[in-house]
Every structure is written in C-alpha cells, then in structure tokens.
JSON list of C-alpha atoms in Angstrom, two decimals:
[
{"chain": "A", "resi": 1364, "resn": "MET", "atom": "CA", "xyz": [0.00, 0.00, 0.00]},
{"chain": "A", "resi": 1365, "resn": "MET", "atom": "CA", "xyz": [2.90, 2.35, 0.69]},
{"chain": "A", "resi": 1366, "resn": "ALA", "atom": "CA", "xyz": [4.39, 1.69, -2.74]},
{"chain": "A", "resi": 1367, "resn": "SER", "atom": "CA", "xyz": [1.06, 2.58, -4.35]},
{"chain": "A", "resi": 1368, "resn": "GLY", "atom": "CA", "xyz": [1.35, 6.16, -3.14]},
{"chain": "A", "resi": 1369, "resn": "ALA", "atom": "CA", "xyz": [4.98, 6.48, -4.28]},
{"chain": "A", "resi": 1370, "resn": "SER", "atom": "CA", "xyz": [6.16, 8.00, -7.54]},
{"chain": "A", "resi": 1371, "resn": "ARG", "atom": "CA", "xyz": [6.18, 4.82, -9.65]},
{"chain": "A", "resi": 1372, "resn": "TYR", "atom": "CA", "xyz": [2.48, 4.00, -9.18]},
{"chain": "A", "resi": 1373, "resn": "ASP", "atom": "CA", "xyz": [1.35, 7.48, -8.05]},
{"chain": "A", "resi": 1374, "resn": "PHE", "atom": "CA", "xyz": [-2.26, 7.25, -6.93]},
{"chain": "A", "resi": 1375, "resn": "ASP", "atom": "CA", "xyz": [-2.57, 11.05, -7.02]},
{"chain": "A", "resi": 1376, "resn": "ARG", "atom": "CA", "xyz": [-3.10, 10.98, -10.78]},
{"chain": "A", "resi": 1377, "resn": "MET", "atom": "CA", "xyz": [-6.19, 8.82, -10.20]},
{"chain": "A", "resi": 1378, "resn": "GLY", "atom": "CA", "xyz": [-7.53, 11.26, -7.62]},
{"chain": "A", "resi": 1379, "resn": "THR", "atom": "CA", "xyz": [-6.73, 8.96, -4.73]},
{"chain": "A", "resi": 1380, "resn": "ILE", "atom": "CA", "xyz": [-5.26, 10.65, -1.68]},
{"chain": "A", "resi": 1381, "resn": "PHE", "atom": "CA", "xyz": [-4.68, 8.74, 1.56]},
{"chain": "A", "resi": 1382, "resn": "ARG", "atom": "CA", "xyz": [-6.52, 10.35, 4.49]},
{"chain": "A", "resi": 1383, "resn": "ALA", "atom": "CA", "xyz": [-6.25, 9.50, 8.14]},
{"chain": "A", "resi": 1384, "resn": "SER", "atom": "CA", "xyz": [-9.68, 10.85, 9.02]},
{"chain": "A", "resi": 1385, "resn": "PRO", "atom": "CA", "xyz": [-12.74, 8.60, 8.56]},
{"chain": "A", "resi": 1386, "resn": "ARG", "atom": "CA", "xyz": [-14.99, 11.63, 7.99]},
{"chain": "A", "resi": 1387, "resn": "GLN", "atom": "CA", "xyz": [-12.98, 12.66, 4.92]},
{"chain": "A", "resi": 1388, "resn": "ALA", "atom": "CA", "xyz": [-12.61, 9.16, 3.46]},
{"chain": "A", "resi": 1389, "resn": "ASP", "atom": "CA", "xyz": [-14.81, 7.33, 0.97]},
{"chain": "A", "resi": 1390, "resn": "VAL", "atom": "CA", "xyz": [-12.83, 4.10, 0.80]},
{"chain": "A", "resi": 1391, "resn": "MET", "atom": "CA", "xyz": [-11.44, 2.01, 3.65]},
{"chain": "A", "resi": 1392, "resn": "ILE", "atom": "CA", "xyz": [-8.58, -0.33, 2.80]},
{"chain": "A", "resi": 1393, "resn": "LEU", "atom": "CA", "xyz": [-8.17, -3.10, 5.34]},
{"chain": "A", "resi": 1394, "resn": "ALA", "atom": "CA", "xyz": [-4.74, -4.64, 4.91]},
{"chain": "A", "resi": 1395, "resn": "GLY", "atom": "CA", "xyz": [-3.31, -7.44, 6.99]},
{"chain": "A", "resi": 1396, "resn": "THR", "atom": "CA", "xyz": [-4.53, -9.57, 9.83]},
{"chain": "A", "resi": 1397, "resn": "LEU", "atom": "CA", "xyz": [-7.44, -8.23, 11.84]},
{"chain": "A", "resi": 1398, "resn": "SER", "atom": "CA", "xyz": [-7.47, -9.37, 15.44]},
{"chain": "A", "resi": 1399, "resn": "LYS", "atom": "CA", "xyz": [-10.70, -9.62, 17.41]},
{"chain": "A", "resi": 1400, "resn": "LYS", "atom": "CA", "xyz": [-9.34, -6.98, 19.74]},
{"chain": "A", "resi": 1401, "resn": "HIS", "atom": "CA", "xyz": [-9.09, -4.47, 16.86]},
{"chain": "A", "resi": 1402, "resn": "ALA", "atom": "CA", "xyz": [-12.28, -5.52, 15.09]},
{"chain": "A", "resi": 1403, "resn": "GLU", "atom": "CA", "xyz": [-14.35, -3.23, 17.31]},
{"chain": "A", "resi": 1404, "resn": "PHE", "atom": "CA", "xyz": [-12.21, -0.23, 16.34]},
{"chain": "A", "resi": 1405, "resn": "ALA", "atom": "CA", "xyz": [-12.32, -1.08, 12.64]},
{"chain": "A", "resi": 1406, "resn": "ARG", "atom": "CA", "xyz": [-16.12, -1.25, 12.83]},
{"chain": "A", "resi": 1407, "resn": "ARG", "atom": "CA", "xyz": [-16.26, 2.08, 14.67]},
{"chain": "A", "resi": 1408, "resn": "LEU", "atom": "CA", "xyz": [-14.12, 3.72, 11.97]},
{"chain": "A", "resi": 1409, "resn": "TYR", "atom": "CA", "xyz": [-16.39, 2.25, 9.29]},
{"chain": "A", "resi": 1410, "resn": "ASP", "atom": "CA", "xyz": [-19.47, 3.62, 11.06]},
{"chain": "A", "resi": 1411, "resn": "GLN", "atom": "CA", "xyz": [-17.87, 7.09, 11.26]},
{"chain": "A", "resi": 1412, "resn": "MET", "atom": "CA", "xyz": [-17.34, 7.25, 7.49]},
{"chain": "A", "resi": 1413, "resn": "THR", "atom": "CA", "xyz": [-19.90, 9.28, 5.57]},
{"chain": "A", "resi": 1414, "resn": "GLU", "atom": "CA", "xyz": [-22.15, 7.74, 2.94]},
{"chain": "A", "resi": 1415, "resn": "PRO", "atom": "CA", "xyz": [-21.43, 6.54, 0.31]},
{"chain": "A", "resi": 1416, "resn": "LYS", "atom": "CA", "xyz": [-18.58, 4.35, 1.54]},
{"chain": "A", "resi": 1417, "resn": "TRP", "atom": "CA", "xyz": [-16.71, 1.39, 0.12]},
{"chain": "A", "resi": 1418, "resn": "VAL", "atom": "CA", "xyz": [-14.31, -1.20, 1.58]},
{"chain": "A", "resi": 1419, "resn": "ILE", "atom": "CA", "xyz": [-11.36, -3.00, 0.01]},
{"chain": "A", "resi": 1420, "resn": "SER", "atom": "CA", "xyz": [-10.00, -6.08, 1.76]},
{"chain": "A", "resi": 1421, "resn": "MET", "atom": "CA", "xyz": [-6.32, -6.32, 0.84]},
{"chain": "A", "resi": 1422, "resn": "GLY", "atom": "CA", "xyz": [-4.38, -9.56, 1.13]},
{"chain": "A", "resi": 1423, "resn": "SER", "atom": "CA", "xyz": [-5.02, -13.12, 2.21]},
{"chain": "A", "resi": 1424, "resn": "CYS", "atom": "CA", "xyz": [-4.78, -12.28, 5.90]},
{"chain": "A", "resi": 1425, "resn": "ALA", "atom": "CA", "xyz": [-7.58, -9.72, 5.66]},
{"chain": "A", "resi": 1426, "resn": "ASN", "atom": "CA", "xyz": [-9.70, -11.85, 3.31]},
{"chain": "A", "resi": 1427, "resn": "THR", "atom": "CA", "xyz": [-9.63, -15.14, 5.21]},
{"chain": "A", "resi": 1428, "resn": "GLY", "atom": "CA", "xyz": [-7.50, -14.67, 8.30]},
{"chain": "A", "resi": 1429, "resn": "GLY", "atom": "CA", "xyz": [-4.55, -16.17, 6.45]},
{"chain": "A", "resi": 1430, "resn": "MET", "atom": "CA", "xyz": [-2.67, -18.97, 8.12]},
{"chain": "A", "resi": 1431, "resn": "PHE", "atom": "CA", "xyz": [-3.62, -17.67, 11.55]},
{"chain": "A", "resi": 1432, "resn": "ASN", "atom": "CA", "xyz": [-6.61, -19.82, 12.52]},
{"chain": "A", "resi": 1433, "resn": "THR", "atom": "CA", "xyz": [-6.54, -18.90, 16.21]},
{"chain": "A", "resi": 1434, "resn": "TYR", "atom": "CA", "xyz": [-8.98, -17.69, 18.82]},
{"chain": "A", "resi": 1435, "resn": "ALA", "atom": "CA", "xyz": [-7.71, -14.10, 18.50]},
{"chain": "A", "resi": 1436, "resn": "THR", "atom": "CA", "xyz": [-7.94, -13.66, 14.71]},
{"chain": "A", "resi": 1437, "resn": "VAL", "atom": "CA", "xyz": [-10.99, -12.64, 12.70]},
{"chain": "A", "resi": 1438, "resn": "GLN", "atom": "CA", "xyz": [-11.38, -15.17, 9.88]},
{"chain": "A", "resi": 1439, "resn": "GLY", "atom": "CA", "xyz": [-12.24, -12.65, 7.20]},
{"chain": "A", "resi": 1440, "resn": "VAL", "atom": "CA", "xyz": [-12.96, -8.95, 7.45]},
{"chain": "A", "resi": 1441, "resn": "ASP", "atom": "CA", "xyz": [-16.38, -9.49, 5.88]},
{"chain": "A", "resi": 1442, "resn": "ARG", "atom": "CA", "xyz": [-17.60, -10.86, 9.21]},
{"chain": "A", "resi": 1443, "resn": "ILE", "atom": "CA", "xyz": [-17.18, -7.37, 10.69]},
{"chain": "A", "resi": 1444, "resn": "ILE", "atom": "CA", "xyz": [-17.56, -4.96, 7.76]},
{"chain": "A", "resi": 1445, "resn": "PRO", "atom": "CA", "xyz": [-19.27, -5.41, 4.36]},
{"chain": "A", "resi": 1446, "resn": "VAL", "atom": "CA", "xyz": [-16.53, -5.66, 1.73]},
{"chain": "A", "resi": 1447, "resn": "ASP", "atom": "CA", "xyz": [-16.85, -4.47, -1.88]},
{"chain": "A", "resi": 1448, "resn": "ILE", "atom": "CA", "xyz": [-13.57, -5.71, -3.39]},
{"chain": "A", "resi": 1449, "resn": "TYR", "atom": "CA", "xyz": [-11.24, -8.51, -2.31]},
{"chain": "A", "resi": 1450, "resn": "LEU", "atom": "CA", "xyz": [-7.55, -8.40, -3.30]},
{"chain": "A", "resi": 1451, "resn": "PRO", "atom": "CA", "xyz": [-5.83, -11.79, -3.31]},
{"chain": "A", "resi": 1452, "resn": "GLY", "atom": "CA", "xyz": [-2.20, -12.37, -2.56]},
{"chain": "A", "resi": 1453, "resn": "CYS", "atom": "CA", "xyz": [0.30, -12.24, 0.23]},
{"chain": "A", "resi": 1454, "resn": "ALA", "atom": "CA", "xyz": [1.11, -9.34, -0.04]},
{"chain": "A", "resi": 1455, "resn": "PRO", "atom": "CA", "xyz": [-0.70, -7.96, -3.09]},
{"chain": "A", "resi": 1456, "resn": "ARG", "atom": "CA", "xyz": [1.36, -6.01, -5.61]},
{"chain": "A", "resi": 1457, "resn": "PRO", "atom": "CA", "xyz": [0.79, -2.27, -6.00]},
{"chain": "A", "resi": 1458, "resn": "GLU", "atom": "CA", "xyz": [-0.62, -2.92, -9.48]},
{"chain": "A", "resi": 1459, "resn": "THR", "atom": "CA", "xyz": [-3.31, -5.07, -7.90]},
{"chain": "A", "resi": 1460, "resn": "LEU", "atom": "CA", "xyz": [-4.39, -2.25, -5.60]},
{"chain": "A", "resi": 1461, "resn": "GLN", "atom": "CA", "xyz": [-4.37, 0.16, -8.52]},
{"chain": "A", "resi": 1462, "resn": "TYR", "atom": "CA", "xyz": [-6.54, -2.22, -10.56]},
{"chain": "A", "resi": 1463, "resn": "ALA", "atom": "CA", "xyz": [-8.92, -2.61, -7.61]},
{"chain": "A", "resi": 1464, "resn": "MET", "atom": "CA", "xyz": [-9.31, 1.16, -7.41]},
{"chain": "A", "resi": 1465, "resn": "MET", "atom": "CA", "xyz": [-10.13, 1.29, -11.13]},
{"chain": "A", "resi": 1466, "resn": "MET", "atom": "CA", "xyz": [-12.69, -1.50, -10.67]},
{"chain": "A", "resi": 1467, "resn": "LEU", "atom": "CA", "xyz": [-14.20, 0.40, -7.75]},
{"chain": "A", "resi": 1468, "resn": "GLN", "atom": "CA", "xyz": [-14.45, 3.54, -9.88]},
{"chain": "A", "resi": 1469, "resn": "LYS", "atom": "CA", "xyz": [-16.24, 1.50, -12.55]},
{"chain": "A", "resi": 1470, "resn": "LYS", "atom": "CA", "xyz": [-18.62, 0.10, -9.93]},
{"chain": "A", "resi": 1471, "resn": "ILE", "atom": "CA", "xyz": [-19.38, 3.59, -8.61]},
{"chain": "A", "resi": 1472, "resn": "ARG", "atom": "CA", "xyz": [-20.08, 4.87, -12.14]},
{"chain": "A", "resi": 1473, "resn": "ARG", "atom": "CA", "xyz": [-22.41, 1.92, -12.78]},
{"chain": "A", "resi": 1474, "resn": "GLU", "atom": "CA", "xyz": [-24.29, 2.46, -9.49]},
{"chain": "A", "resi": 1475, "resn": "SER", "atom": "CA", "xyz": [-24.69, 6.18, -10.09]},
{"chain": "A", "resi": 1476, "resn": "ALA", "atom": "CA", "xyz": [-26.00, 5.51, -13.61]},
{"chain": "A", "resi": 1477, "resn": "ASP", "atom": "CA", "xyz": [-28.49, 3.01, -12.17]},
{"chain": "A", "resi": 1478, "resn": "MET", "atom": "CA", "xyz": [-29.66, 5.59, -9.64]},
{"chain": "A", "resi": 1479, "resn": "LYS", "atom": "CA", "xyz": [-30.27, 8.13, -12.40]},
{"chain": "A", "resi": 1480, "resn": "ASN", "atom": "CA", "xyz": [-32.32, 5.60, -14.39]},
{"chain": "A", "resi": 1481, "resn": "ASN", "atom": "CA", "xyz": [-34.61, 4.70, -11.50]},
{"chain": "A", "resi": 1482, "resn": "THR", "atom": "CA", "xyz": [-38.15, 5.86, -12.10]},
{"chain": "A", "resi": 1483, "resn": "LYS", "atom": "CA", "xyz": [-41.28, 5.88, -9.99]},
{"chain": "A", "resi": 1484, "resn": "GLN", "atom": "CA", "xyz": [-42.22, 2.48, -11.45]},
{"chain": "A", "resi": 1485, "resn": "ASP", "atom": "CA", "xyz": [-38.82, 0.98, -10.59]},
{"chain": "A", "resi": 1486, "resn": "LEU", "atom": "CA", "xyz": [-39.07, 2.16, -6.98]},
{"chain": "A", "resi": 1487, "resn": "THR", "atom": "CA", "xyz": [-42.50, 0.56, -6.65]},
{"chain": "A", "resi": 1488, "resn": "THR", "atom": "CA", "xyz": [-41.26, -2.81, -7.86]},
{"chain": "A", "resi": 1489, "resn": "GLN", "atom": "CA", "xyz": [-38.12, -2.69, -5.71]},
{"chain": "A", "resi": 1490, "resn": "THR", "atom": "CA", "xyz": [-39.83, -1.84, -2.44]},
{"chain": "A", "resi": 1491, "resn": "GLY", "atom": "CA", "xyz": [-43.18, -3.52, -3.01]},
{"chain": "A", "resi": 1492, "resn": "ARG", "atom": "CA", "xyz": [-44.91, -0.31, -1.91]},
{"chain": "A", "resi": 1493, "resn": "LYS", "atom": "CA", "xyz": [-46.30, 2.61, -3.81]},
{"chain": "A", "resi": 1494, "resn": "ALA", "atom": "CA", "xyz": [-43.79, 5.40, -4.22]},
{"chain": "A", "resi": 1495, "resn": "ARG", "atom": "CA", "xyz": [-45.02, 8.82, -3.14]},
{"chain": "A", "resi": 1496, "resn": "LEU", "atom": "CA", "xyz": [-43.58, 12.06, -4.37]},
{"chain": "A", "resi": 1497, "resn": "ILE", "atom": "CA", "xyz": [-43.30, 14.73, -1.72]}
]
C-alpha cells in the first residue's frame, strides 16, 4: 500500500489521496490480519465514514484470516464490515491495488447511472410499496 502512493504507481493521478480521518474518506482499505481486539475499532471507523462508503479487503490475511486460525484472529474482514472488493495475494502487488481502485471507480459509475435511471415504477417494484412524491 505504501508503494502505491509512491512515484512509480502514483495514486494522485487517479484522484486517490490517503486520508487518516474517517470523515474525509470514501474508501477504507483493510490490509493485513485483523485481530478480534481491533475488530471493534475497525467497525467504529467504518461507522464514522460518511455515505457513500466502500471497503477493500487487501491480502489473504484480511480476506480469510490467512494462516492464523486462532482464537484471537478474525477469519475474514467481511464478518465485521461489508466488503466491496477482495484483493488476493500475500502481499498484493501495488498494481493489484491500482486495478482494484479502477474496478471500484467503474462500480461507482455503474451504481450512479443506475440511480439516475430509476423511475417511480422501478421504486414501486423494488420496495413492493407505492412510491409517493413529496
């Protein structure tokens, strides 16, 4: 993840800037092993992020708990936080993280286009209730 922000891969040209504040972040990247002790704090950070928010699980340890099948390790971040993109590998290459960000951008564009195409009829069929305009 550190190499992704360096000059060779340079995430700035994609509009990606690493922020330490959850209220200024749209994407949370969970990299490495998540212990049960820290799961509560990761969930709290996720809850503090503003909507819309997305999560990337980076590496085998974050995806499945890795080789650490112990009482203190969360066996997959998706048990604590809903994950949008999983990155395989131990440790994933910077190109993989860059590709995941491009896939996330594509997903966001697709979701925003779907939201624009929703009509009153679509909302009625999705919710099962009549949509009211206020």
